[in-house]
mmCIF file of C-alpha atoms and ligand atoms in Angstrom:
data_model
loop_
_atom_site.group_PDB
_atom_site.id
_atom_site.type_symbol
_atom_site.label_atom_id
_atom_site.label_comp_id
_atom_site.label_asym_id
_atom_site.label_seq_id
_atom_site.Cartn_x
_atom_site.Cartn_y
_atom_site.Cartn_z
ATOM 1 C CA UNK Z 1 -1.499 -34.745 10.025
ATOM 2 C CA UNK Z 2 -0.945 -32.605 12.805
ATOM 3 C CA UNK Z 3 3.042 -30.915 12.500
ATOM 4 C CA UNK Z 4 5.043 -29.260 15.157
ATOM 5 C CA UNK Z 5 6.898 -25.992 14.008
ATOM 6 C CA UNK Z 6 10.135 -25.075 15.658
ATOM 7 C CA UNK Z 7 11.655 -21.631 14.803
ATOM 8 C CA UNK Z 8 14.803 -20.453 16.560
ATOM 9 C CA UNK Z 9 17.368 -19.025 13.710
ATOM 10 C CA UNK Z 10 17.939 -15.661 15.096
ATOM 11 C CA UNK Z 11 16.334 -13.880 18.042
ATOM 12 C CA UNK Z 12 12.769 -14.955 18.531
ATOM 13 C CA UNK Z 13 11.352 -18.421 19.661
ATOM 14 C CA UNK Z 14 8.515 -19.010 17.742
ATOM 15 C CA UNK Z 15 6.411 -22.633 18.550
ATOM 16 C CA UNK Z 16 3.641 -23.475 15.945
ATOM 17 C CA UNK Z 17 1.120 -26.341 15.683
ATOM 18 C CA UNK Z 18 -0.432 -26.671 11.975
ATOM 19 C CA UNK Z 19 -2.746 -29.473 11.160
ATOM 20 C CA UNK Z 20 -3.306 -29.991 7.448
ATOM 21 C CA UNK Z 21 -7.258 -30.432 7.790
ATOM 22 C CA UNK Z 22 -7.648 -28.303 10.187
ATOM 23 C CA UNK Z 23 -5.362 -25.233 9.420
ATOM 24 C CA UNK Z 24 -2.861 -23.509 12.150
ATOM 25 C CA UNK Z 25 -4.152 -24.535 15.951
ATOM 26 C CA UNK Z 26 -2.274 -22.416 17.652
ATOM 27 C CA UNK Z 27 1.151 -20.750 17.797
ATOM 28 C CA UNK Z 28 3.617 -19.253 20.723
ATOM 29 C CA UNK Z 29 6.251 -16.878 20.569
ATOM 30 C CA UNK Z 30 9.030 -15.163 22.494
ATOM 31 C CA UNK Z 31 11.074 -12.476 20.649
ATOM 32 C CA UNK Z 32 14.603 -11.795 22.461
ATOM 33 C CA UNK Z 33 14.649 -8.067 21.422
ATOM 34 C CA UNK Z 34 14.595 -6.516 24.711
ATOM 35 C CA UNK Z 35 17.751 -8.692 25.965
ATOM 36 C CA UNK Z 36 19.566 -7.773 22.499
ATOM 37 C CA UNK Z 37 18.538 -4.168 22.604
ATOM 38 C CA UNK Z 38 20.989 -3.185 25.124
ATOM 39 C CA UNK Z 39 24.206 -3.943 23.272
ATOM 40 C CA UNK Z 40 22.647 -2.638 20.138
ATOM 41 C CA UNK Z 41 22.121 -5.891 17.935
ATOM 42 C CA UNK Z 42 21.980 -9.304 18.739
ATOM 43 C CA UNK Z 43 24.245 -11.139 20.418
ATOM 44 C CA UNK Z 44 24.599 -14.792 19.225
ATOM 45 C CA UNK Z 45 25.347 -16.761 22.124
ATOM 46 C CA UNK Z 46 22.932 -15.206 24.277
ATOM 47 C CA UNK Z 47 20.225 -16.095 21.575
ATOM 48 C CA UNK Z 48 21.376 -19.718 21.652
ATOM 49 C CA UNK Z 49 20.730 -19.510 25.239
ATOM 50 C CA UNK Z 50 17.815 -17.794 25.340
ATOM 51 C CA UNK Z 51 16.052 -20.403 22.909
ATOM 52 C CA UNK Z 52 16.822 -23.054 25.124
ATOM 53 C CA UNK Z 53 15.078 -21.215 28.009
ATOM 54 C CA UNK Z 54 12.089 -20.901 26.310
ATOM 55 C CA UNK Z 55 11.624 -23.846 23.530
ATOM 56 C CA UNK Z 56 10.193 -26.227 25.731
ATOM 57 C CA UNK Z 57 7.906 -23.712 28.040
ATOM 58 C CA UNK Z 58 6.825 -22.497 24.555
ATOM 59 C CA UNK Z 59 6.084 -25.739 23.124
ATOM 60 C CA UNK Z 60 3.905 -26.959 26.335
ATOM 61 C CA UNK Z 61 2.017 -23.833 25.717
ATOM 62 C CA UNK Z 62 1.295 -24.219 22.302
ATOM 63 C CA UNK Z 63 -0.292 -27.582 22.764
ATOM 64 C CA UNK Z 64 -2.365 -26.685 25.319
ATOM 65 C CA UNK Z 65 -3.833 -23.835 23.416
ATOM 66 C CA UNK Z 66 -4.394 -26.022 20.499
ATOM 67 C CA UNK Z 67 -6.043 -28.823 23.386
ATOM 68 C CA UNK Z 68 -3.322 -31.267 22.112
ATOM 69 C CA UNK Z 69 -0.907 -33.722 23.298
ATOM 70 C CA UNK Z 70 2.536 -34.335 22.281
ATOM 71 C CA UNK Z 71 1.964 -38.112 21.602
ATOM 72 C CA UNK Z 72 -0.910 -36.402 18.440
ATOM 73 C CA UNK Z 73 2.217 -35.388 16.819
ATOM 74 C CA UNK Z 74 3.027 -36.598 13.396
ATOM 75 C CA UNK Z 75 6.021 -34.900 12.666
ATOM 76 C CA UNK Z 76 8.042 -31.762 13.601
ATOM 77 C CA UNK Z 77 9.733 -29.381 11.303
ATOM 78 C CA UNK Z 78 12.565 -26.862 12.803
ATOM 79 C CA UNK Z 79 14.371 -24.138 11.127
ATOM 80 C CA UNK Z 80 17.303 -26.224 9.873
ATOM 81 C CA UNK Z 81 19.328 -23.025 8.741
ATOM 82 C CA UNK Z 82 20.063 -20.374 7.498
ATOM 83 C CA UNK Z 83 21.025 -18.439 10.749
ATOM 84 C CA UNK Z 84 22.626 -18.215 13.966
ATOM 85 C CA UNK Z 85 24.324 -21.816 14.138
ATOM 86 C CA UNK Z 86 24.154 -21.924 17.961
ATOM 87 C CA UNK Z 87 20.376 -20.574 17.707
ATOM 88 C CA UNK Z 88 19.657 -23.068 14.717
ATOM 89 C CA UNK Z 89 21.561 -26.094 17.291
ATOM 90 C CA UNK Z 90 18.752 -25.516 19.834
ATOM 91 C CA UNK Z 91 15.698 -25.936 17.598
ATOM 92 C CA UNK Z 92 17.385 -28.794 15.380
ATOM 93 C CA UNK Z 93 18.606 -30.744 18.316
ATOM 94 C CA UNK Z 94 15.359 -30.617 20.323
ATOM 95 C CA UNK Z 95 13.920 -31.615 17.141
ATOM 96 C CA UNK Z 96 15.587 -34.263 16.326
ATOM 97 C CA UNK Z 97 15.142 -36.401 20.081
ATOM 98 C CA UNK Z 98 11.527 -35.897 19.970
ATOM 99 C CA UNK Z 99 11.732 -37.096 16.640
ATOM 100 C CA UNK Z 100 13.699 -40.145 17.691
ATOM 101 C CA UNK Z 101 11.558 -40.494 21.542
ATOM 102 C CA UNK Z 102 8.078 -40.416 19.470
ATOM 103 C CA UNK Z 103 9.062 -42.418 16.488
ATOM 104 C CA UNK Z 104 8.216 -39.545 13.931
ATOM 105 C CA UNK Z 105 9.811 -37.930 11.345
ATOM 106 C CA UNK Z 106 12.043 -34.375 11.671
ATOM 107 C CA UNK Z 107 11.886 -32.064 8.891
ATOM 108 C CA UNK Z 108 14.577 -29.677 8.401
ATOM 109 C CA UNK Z 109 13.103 -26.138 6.836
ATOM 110 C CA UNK Z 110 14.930 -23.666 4.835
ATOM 111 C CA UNK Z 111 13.793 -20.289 6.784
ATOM 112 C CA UNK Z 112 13.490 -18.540 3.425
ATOM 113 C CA UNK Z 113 10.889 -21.506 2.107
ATOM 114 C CA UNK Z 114 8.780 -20.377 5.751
ATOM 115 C CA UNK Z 115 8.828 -16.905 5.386
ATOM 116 C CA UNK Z 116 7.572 -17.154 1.429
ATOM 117 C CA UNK Z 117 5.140 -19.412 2.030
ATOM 118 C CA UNK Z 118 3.750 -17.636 5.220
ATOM 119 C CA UNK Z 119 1.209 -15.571 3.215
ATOM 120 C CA UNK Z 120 -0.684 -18.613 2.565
ATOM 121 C CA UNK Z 121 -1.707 -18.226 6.435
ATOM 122 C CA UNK Z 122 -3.344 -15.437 5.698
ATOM 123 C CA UNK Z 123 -6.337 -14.157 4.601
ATOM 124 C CA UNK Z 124 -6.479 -12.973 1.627
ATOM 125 C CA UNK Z 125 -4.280 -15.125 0.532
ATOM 126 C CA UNK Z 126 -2.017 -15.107 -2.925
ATOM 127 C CA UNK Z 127 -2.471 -17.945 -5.350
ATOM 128 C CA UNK Z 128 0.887 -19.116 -7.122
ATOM 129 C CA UNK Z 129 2.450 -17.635 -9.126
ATOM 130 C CA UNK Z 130 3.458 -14.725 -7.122
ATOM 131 C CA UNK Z 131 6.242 -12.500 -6.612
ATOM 132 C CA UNK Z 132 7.601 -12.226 -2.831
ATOM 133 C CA UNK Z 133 9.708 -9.452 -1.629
ATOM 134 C CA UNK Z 134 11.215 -10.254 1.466
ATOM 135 C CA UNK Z 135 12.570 -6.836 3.562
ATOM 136 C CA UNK Z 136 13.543 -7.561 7.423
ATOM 137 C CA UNK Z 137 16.407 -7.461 9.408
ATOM 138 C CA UNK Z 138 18.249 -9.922 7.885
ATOM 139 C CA UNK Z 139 17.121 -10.289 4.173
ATOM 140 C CA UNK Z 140 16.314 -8.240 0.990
ATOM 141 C CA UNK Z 141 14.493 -10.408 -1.320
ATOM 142 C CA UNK Z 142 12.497 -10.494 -4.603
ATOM 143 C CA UNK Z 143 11.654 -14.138 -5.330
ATOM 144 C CA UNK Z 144 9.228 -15.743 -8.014
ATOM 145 C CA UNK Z 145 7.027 -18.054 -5.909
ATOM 146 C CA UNK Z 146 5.510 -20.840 -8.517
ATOM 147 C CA UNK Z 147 4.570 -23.862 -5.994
ATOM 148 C CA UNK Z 148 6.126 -25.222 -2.716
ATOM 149 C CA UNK Z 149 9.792 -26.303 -3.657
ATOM 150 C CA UNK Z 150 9.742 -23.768 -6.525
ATOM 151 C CA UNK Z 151 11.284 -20.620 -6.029
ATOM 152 C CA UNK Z 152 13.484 -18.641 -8.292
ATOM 153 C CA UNK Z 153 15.022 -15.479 -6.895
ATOM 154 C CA UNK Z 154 15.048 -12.461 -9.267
ATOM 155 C CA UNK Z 155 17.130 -10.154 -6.472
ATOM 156 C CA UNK Z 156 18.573 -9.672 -3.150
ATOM 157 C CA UNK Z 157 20.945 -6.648 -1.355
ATOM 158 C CA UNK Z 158 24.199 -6.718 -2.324
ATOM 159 C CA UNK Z 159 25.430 -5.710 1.079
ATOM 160 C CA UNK Z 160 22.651 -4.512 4.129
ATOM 161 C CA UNK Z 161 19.588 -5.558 4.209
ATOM 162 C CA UNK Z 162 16.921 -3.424 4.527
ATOM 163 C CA UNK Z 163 15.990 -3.647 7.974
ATOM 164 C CA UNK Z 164 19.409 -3.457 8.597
ATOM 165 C CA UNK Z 165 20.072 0.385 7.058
ATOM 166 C CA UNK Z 166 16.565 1.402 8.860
ATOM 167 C CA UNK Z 167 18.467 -0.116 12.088
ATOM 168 C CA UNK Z 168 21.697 1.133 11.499
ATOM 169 C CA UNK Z 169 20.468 4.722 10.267
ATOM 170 C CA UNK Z 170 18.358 4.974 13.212
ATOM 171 C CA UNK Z 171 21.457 4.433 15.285
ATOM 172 C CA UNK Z 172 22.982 7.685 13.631
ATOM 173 C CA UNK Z 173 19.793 9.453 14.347
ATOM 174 C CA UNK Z 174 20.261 8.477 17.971
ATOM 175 C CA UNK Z 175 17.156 5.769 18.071
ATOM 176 C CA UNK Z 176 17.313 2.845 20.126
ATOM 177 C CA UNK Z 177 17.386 -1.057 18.483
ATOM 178 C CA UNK Z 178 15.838 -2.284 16.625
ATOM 179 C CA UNK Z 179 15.185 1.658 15.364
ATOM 180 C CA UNK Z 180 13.157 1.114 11.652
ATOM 181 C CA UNK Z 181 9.670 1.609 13.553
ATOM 182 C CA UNK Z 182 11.303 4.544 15.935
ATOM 183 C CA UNK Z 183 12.968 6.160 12.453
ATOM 184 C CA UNK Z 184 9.616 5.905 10.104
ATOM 185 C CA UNK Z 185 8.164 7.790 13.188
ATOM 186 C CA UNK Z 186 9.897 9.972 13.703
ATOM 187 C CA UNK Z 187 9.631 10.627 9.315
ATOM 188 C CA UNK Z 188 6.590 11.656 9.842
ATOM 189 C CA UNK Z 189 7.637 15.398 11.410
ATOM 190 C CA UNK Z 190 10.285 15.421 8.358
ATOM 191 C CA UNK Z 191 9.551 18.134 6.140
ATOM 192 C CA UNK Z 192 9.276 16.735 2.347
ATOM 193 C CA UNK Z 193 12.171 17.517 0.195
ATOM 194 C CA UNK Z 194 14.169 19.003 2.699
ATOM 195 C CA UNK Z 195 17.342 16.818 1.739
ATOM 196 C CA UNK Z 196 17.375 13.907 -0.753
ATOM 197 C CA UNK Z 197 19.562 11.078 -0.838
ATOM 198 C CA UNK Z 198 20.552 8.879 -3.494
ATOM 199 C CA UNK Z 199 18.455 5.890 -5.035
ATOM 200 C CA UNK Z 200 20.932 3.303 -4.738
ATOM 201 C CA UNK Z 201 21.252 0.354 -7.502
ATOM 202 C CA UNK Z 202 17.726 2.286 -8.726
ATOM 203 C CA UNK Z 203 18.893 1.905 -12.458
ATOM 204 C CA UNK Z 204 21.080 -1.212 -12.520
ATOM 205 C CA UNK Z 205 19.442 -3.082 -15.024
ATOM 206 C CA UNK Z 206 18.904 -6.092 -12.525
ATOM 207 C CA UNK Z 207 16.189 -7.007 -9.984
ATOM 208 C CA UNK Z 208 19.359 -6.219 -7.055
ATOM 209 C CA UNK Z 209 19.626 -3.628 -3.988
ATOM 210 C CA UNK Z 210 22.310 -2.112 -1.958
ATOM 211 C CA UNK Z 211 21.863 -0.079 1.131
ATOM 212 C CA UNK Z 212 24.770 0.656 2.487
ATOM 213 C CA UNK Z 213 26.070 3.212 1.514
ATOM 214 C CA UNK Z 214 22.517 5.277 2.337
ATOM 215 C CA UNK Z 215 23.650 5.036 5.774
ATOM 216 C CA UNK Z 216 27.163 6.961 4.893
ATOM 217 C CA UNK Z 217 25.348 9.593 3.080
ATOM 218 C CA UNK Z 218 23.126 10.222 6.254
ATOM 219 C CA UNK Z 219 26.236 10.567 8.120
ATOM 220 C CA UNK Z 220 27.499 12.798 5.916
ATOM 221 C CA UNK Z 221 24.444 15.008 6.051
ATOM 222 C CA UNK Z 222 24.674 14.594 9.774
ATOM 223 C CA UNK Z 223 28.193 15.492 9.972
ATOM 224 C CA UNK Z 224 27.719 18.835 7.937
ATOM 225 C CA UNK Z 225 25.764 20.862 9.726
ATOM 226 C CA UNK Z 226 24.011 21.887 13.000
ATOM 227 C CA UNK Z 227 21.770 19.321 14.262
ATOM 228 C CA UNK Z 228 18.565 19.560 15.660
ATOM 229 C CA UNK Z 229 15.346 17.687 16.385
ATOM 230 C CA UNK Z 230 13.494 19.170 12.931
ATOM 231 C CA UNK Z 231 16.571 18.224 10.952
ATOM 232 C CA UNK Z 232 17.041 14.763 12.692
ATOM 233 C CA UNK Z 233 13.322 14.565 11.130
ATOM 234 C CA UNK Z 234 14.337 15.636 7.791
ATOM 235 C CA UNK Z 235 16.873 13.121 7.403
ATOM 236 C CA UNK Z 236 14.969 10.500 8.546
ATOM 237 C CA UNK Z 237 12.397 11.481 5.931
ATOM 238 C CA UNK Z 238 14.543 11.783 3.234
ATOM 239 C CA UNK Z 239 16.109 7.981 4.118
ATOM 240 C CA UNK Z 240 13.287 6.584 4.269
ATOM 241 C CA UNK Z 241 12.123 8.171 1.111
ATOM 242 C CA UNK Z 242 15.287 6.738 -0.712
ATOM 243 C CA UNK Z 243 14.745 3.322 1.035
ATOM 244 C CA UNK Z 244 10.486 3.155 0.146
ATOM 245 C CA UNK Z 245 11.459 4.353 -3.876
ATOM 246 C CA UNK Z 246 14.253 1.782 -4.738
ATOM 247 C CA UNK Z 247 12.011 -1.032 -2.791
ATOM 248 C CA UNK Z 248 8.655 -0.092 -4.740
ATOM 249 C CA UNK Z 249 10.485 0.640 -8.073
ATOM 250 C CA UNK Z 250 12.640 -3.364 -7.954
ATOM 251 C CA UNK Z 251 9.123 -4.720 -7.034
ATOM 252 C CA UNK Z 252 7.367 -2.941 -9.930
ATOM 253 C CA UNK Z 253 10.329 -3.911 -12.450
ATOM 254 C CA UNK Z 254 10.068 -7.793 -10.817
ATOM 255 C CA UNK Z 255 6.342 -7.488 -11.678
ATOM 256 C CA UNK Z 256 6.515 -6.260 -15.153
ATOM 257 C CA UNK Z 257 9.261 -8.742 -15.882
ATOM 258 C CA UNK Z 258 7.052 -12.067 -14.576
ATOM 259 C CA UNK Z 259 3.961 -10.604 -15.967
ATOM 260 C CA UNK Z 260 2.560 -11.793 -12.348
ATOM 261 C CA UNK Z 261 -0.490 -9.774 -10.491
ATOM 262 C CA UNK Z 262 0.272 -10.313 -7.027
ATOM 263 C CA UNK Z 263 3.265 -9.247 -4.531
ATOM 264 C CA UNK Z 264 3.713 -10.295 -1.380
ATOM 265 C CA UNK Z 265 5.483 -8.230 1.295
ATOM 266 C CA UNK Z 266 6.999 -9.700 4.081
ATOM 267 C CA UNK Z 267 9.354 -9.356 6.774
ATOM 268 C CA UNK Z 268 9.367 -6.429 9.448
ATOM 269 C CA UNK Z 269 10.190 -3.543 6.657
ATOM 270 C CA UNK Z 270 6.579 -4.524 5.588
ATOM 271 C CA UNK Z 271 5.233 -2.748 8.811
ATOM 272 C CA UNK Z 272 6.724 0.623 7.012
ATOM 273 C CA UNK Z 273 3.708 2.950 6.049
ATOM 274 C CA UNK Z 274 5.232 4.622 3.370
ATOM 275 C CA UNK Z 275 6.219 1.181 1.659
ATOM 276 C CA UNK Z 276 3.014 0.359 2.062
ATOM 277 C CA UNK Z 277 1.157 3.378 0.694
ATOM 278 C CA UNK Z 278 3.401 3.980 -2.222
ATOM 279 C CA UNK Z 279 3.567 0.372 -3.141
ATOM 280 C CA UNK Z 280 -0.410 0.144 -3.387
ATOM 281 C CA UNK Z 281 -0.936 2.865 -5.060
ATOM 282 C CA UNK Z 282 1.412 1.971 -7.710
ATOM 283 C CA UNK Z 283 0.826 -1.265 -8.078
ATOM 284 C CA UNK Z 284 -2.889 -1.179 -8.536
ATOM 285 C CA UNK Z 285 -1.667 1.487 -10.784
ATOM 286 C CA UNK Z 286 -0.775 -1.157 -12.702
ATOM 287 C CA UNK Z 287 -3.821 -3.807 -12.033
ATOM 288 C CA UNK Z 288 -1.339 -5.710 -9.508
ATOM 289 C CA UNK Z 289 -3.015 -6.562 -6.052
ATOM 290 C CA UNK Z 290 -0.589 -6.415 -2.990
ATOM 291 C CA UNK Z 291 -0.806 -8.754 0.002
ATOM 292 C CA UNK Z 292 0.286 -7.849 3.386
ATOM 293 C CA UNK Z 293 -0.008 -10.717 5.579
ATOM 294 C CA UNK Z 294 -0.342 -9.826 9.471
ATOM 295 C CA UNK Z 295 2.750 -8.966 10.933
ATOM 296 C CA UNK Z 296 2.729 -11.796 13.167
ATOM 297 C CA UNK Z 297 3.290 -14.530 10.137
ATOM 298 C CA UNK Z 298 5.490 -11.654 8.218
ATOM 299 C CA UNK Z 299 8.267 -11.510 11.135
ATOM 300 C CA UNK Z 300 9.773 -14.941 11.999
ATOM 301 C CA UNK Z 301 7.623 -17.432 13.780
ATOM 302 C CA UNK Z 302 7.284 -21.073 14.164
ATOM 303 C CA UNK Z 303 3.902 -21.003 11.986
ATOM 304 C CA UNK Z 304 5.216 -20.282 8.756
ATOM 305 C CA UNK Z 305 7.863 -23.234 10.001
ATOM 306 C CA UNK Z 306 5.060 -25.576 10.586
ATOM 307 C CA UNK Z 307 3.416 -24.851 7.368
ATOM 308 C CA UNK Z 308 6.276 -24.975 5.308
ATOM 309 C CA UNK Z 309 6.531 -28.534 7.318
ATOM 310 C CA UNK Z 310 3.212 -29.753 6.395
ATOM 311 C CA UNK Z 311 3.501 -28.749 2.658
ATOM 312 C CA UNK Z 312 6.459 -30.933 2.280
ATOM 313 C CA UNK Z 313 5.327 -34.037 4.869
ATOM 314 C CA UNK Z 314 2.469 -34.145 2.102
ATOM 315 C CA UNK Z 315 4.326 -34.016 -0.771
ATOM 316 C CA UNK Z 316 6.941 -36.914 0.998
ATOM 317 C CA UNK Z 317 6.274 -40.716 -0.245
ATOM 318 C CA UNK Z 318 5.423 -42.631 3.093
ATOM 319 C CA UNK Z 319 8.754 -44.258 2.838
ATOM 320 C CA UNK Z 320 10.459 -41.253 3.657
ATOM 321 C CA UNK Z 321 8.694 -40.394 6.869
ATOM 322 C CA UNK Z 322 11.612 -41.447 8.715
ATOM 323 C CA UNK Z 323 12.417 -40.431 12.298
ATOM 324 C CA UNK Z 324 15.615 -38.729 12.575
ATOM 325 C CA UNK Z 325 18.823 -40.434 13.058
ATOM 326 C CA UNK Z 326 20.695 -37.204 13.904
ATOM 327 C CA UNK Z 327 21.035 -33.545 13.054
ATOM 328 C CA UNK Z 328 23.059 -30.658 11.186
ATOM 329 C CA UNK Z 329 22.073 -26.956 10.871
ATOM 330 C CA UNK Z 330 23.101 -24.816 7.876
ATOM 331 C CA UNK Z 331 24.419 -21.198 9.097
ATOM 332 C CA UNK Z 332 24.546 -20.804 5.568
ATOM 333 C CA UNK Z 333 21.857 -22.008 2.702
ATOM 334 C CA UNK Z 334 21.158 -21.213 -0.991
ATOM 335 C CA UNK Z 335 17.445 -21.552 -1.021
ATOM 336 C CA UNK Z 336 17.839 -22.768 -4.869
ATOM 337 C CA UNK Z 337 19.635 -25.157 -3.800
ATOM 338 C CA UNK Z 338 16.430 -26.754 -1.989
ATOM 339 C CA UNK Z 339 15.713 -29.634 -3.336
ATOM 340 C CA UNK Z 340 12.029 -29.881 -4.589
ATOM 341 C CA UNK Z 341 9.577 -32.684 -3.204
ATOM 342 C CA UNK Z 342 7.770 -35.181 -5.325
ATOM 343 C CA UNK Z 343 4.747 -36.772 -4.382
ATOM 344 C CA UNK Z 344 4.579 -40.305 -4.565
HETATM 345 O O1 KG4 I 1 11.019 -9.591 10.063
HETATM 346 P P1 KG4 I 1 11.793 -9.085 11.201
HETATM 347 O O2 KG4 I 1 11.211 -9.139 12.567
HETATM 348 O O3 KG4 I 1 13.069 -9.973 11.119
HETATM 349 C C1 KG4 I 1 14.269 -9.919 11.634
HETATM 350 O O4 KG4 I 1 14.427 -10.403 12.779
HETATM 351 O O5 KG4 I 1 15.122 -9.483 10.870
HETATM 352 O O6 KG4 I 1 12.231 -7.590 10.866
HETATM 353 C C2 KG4 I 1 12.814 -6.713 11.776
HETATM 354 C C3 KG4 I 1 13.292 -5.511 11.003
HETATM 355 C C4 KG4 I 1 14.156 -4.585 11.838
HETATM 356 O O7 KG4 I 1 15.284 -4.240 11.089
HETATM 357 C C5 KG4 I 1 13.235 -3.384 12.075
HETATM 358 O O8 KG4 I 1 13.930 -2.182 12.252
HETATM 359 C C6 KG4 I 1 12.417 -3.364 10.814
HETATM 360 O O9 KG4 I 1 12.168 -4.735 10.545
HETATM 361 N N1 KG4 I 1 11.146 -2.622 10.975
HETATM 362 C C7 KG4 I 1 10.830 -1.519 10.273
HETATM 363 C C8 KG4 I 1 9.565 -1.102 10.736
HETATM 364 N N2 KG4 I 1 9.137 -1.965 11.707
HETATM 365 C C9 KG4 I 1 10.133 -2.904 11.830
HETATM 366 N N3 KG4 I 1 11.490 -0.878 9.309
HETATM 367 C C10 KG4 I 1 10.904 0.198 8.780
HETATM 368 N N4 KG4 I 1 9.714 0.688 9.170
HETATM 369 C C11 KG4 I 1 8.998 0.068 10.134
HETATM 370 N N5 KG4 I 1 7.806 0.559 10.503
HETATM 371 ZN ZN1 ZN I 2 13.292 -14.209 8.938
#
């Protein structure tokens, strides 16, 4: 069965054609960063616009890189929420009348359920059980992954998302947007130990994070005393120090806790170096193998959509295969709340 992935939640367009014998054909993608960049963050209704600029250039592409035409189809599957609602409206209402003009089902994906099952695009790829933790822009996730449909989360920020502190931290600093790649660069001229700022949430008890309030006590250090390019350095350092331990140190706890021997990191944090380096070496510490899918299926993209997609149009009795009689998004979307699919 050959599915159609549509991903527009937030600020990329991502376009995705997955065929369940023969694996992903091809996927397209158009990130909106440079348009956001200038006022700093994204702007919701010019990512709602955006999308509908490029969805159906992007989708034209896709199926002639994968030699395919639209009428091959058997079903599409679109980002049905959480996100942007306007961005989420383009992608589930472009879904659901090709749905209706080709007679084939639309399935509406939870992003979460794409981005933690996006590692199975990859090679190496896990093997469920695994543990997930999701750090981008907009979440902070650990999640138990047991099978499609079956995901229990273990912990999640309490208030910024990773991503989010890199971004906003890097603003202090004076980086541009999105800064977390600019800020773990410029890290690497920080002088170890120079400052150190607190661990937040690192002994709670739980499996939860909060960054917040790193990004007051770099403005604080900011604030209190001449600035200059070395120091900038320094306190970029020591952030991302702070950041890299309470990340590794939740993941470790989530893995002791399960008893699982594989993480997953995903999500645009996962680019980080130092995340990477320190969790690797800890983890095999502890006989625990670490999978970093490529970047391109760890930031959002209409693959992990069409995957997601596929997994669930299998596990769907026939009777269900229904083309769509209309749409909703969901802005907002417990991912337990998904409701699991049973095979026939
Ligand atoms: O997964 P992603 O593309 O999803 C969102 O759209 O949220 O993640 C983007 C986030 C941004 O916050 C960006 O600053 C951060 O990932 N990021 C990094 C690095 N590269 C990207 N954060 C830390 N270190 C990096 N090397
Ligand atoms: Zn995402």
């Amino acid at each position: 069965m050959l599915v159609l992935g549509i991903e527009t939640s937030c600020d990329e367009t991502g376009i995705a054609l997955y065929d369940t014998e023969r694996g992903l054909l091809s996927h397209t993608l158009y990130s909106q960063v440079a348009m956001h960049r200038e006022y700093g963050g994204v702007v919701p209704e010019l990512a709602s616009r955006d999308h509908i600029r490029r969805v159906l250039p992007l989708i034209t592409q896709a199926l002639a890189a994968a030699n395919c035409e639209l009428r091959q189809v058997d079903a599409i599957a679109y980002t049905q929420g959480p996100g942007l609602a306007g961005a989420l409206l383009v992608g589930a209402s472009i879904s659901a009348a090709m749905s209706f003009a080709l007679n084939i089902p639309a399935l509406g994906i939870h992003h979460l359920e794409g981005h933690l099952l996006s590692p199975l695009l990859s090679t190496p790829a896990p093997v469920f059980p695994f543990i997930a933790l999701l750090v981008s822009g907009g979440h902070t996730q650990l999640m138990q992954v047991d099978a499609v449909g079956h995901y229990r989360l273990l912990g999640e920020t309490v208030d910024d998302a990773a991503g989010e502190a890199f971004d906003k931290t890097a603003k202090l600093l004076g980086l541009g947007y999105p800064g977390g790649a600019a800020l773990s660069q410029l890290a690497r001229q920080g002088r170890p130990g120079q400052f150190k700022l607190p661990r937040p949430m690192i002994n709670s008890g739980d499996l939860n994070f909060s960054f917040s309030g790193l990004k007051t006590a770099v403005l604080t250090l900011l604030n209190k005393q001449a600035i200059d390019d070395q120091i900038r350095a320094d306190i970029a350092l020591a952030f991302q120090d702070a950041v890299v331990e309470v990340l590794t140190g939740k993941s470790l706890a989530a893995l002791t806790q399960s008893g699982l021997k594989q993480l997953v990191v995903a999500g645009g944090v996962g680019a980080n170096e130092q995340l990477r380096r320190n969790l690797s070496r800890k983890a095999s510490a502890q006989g625990t193998t670490v999978f970093y899918p490529e970047l391109e299926f760890c930031t959002d993209n209409g693959a992990m959509i069409a995957f997601a997609g596929a997994m669930r149009l299998q596990a769907m009795p026939e009777s269900a295969r229904q083309p769509a009689r209309g749409f909703n998004v969901r802005a907002r979307w417990n991912l337990e709340m998904l409701e699991t699919p049973k095979p026939d």
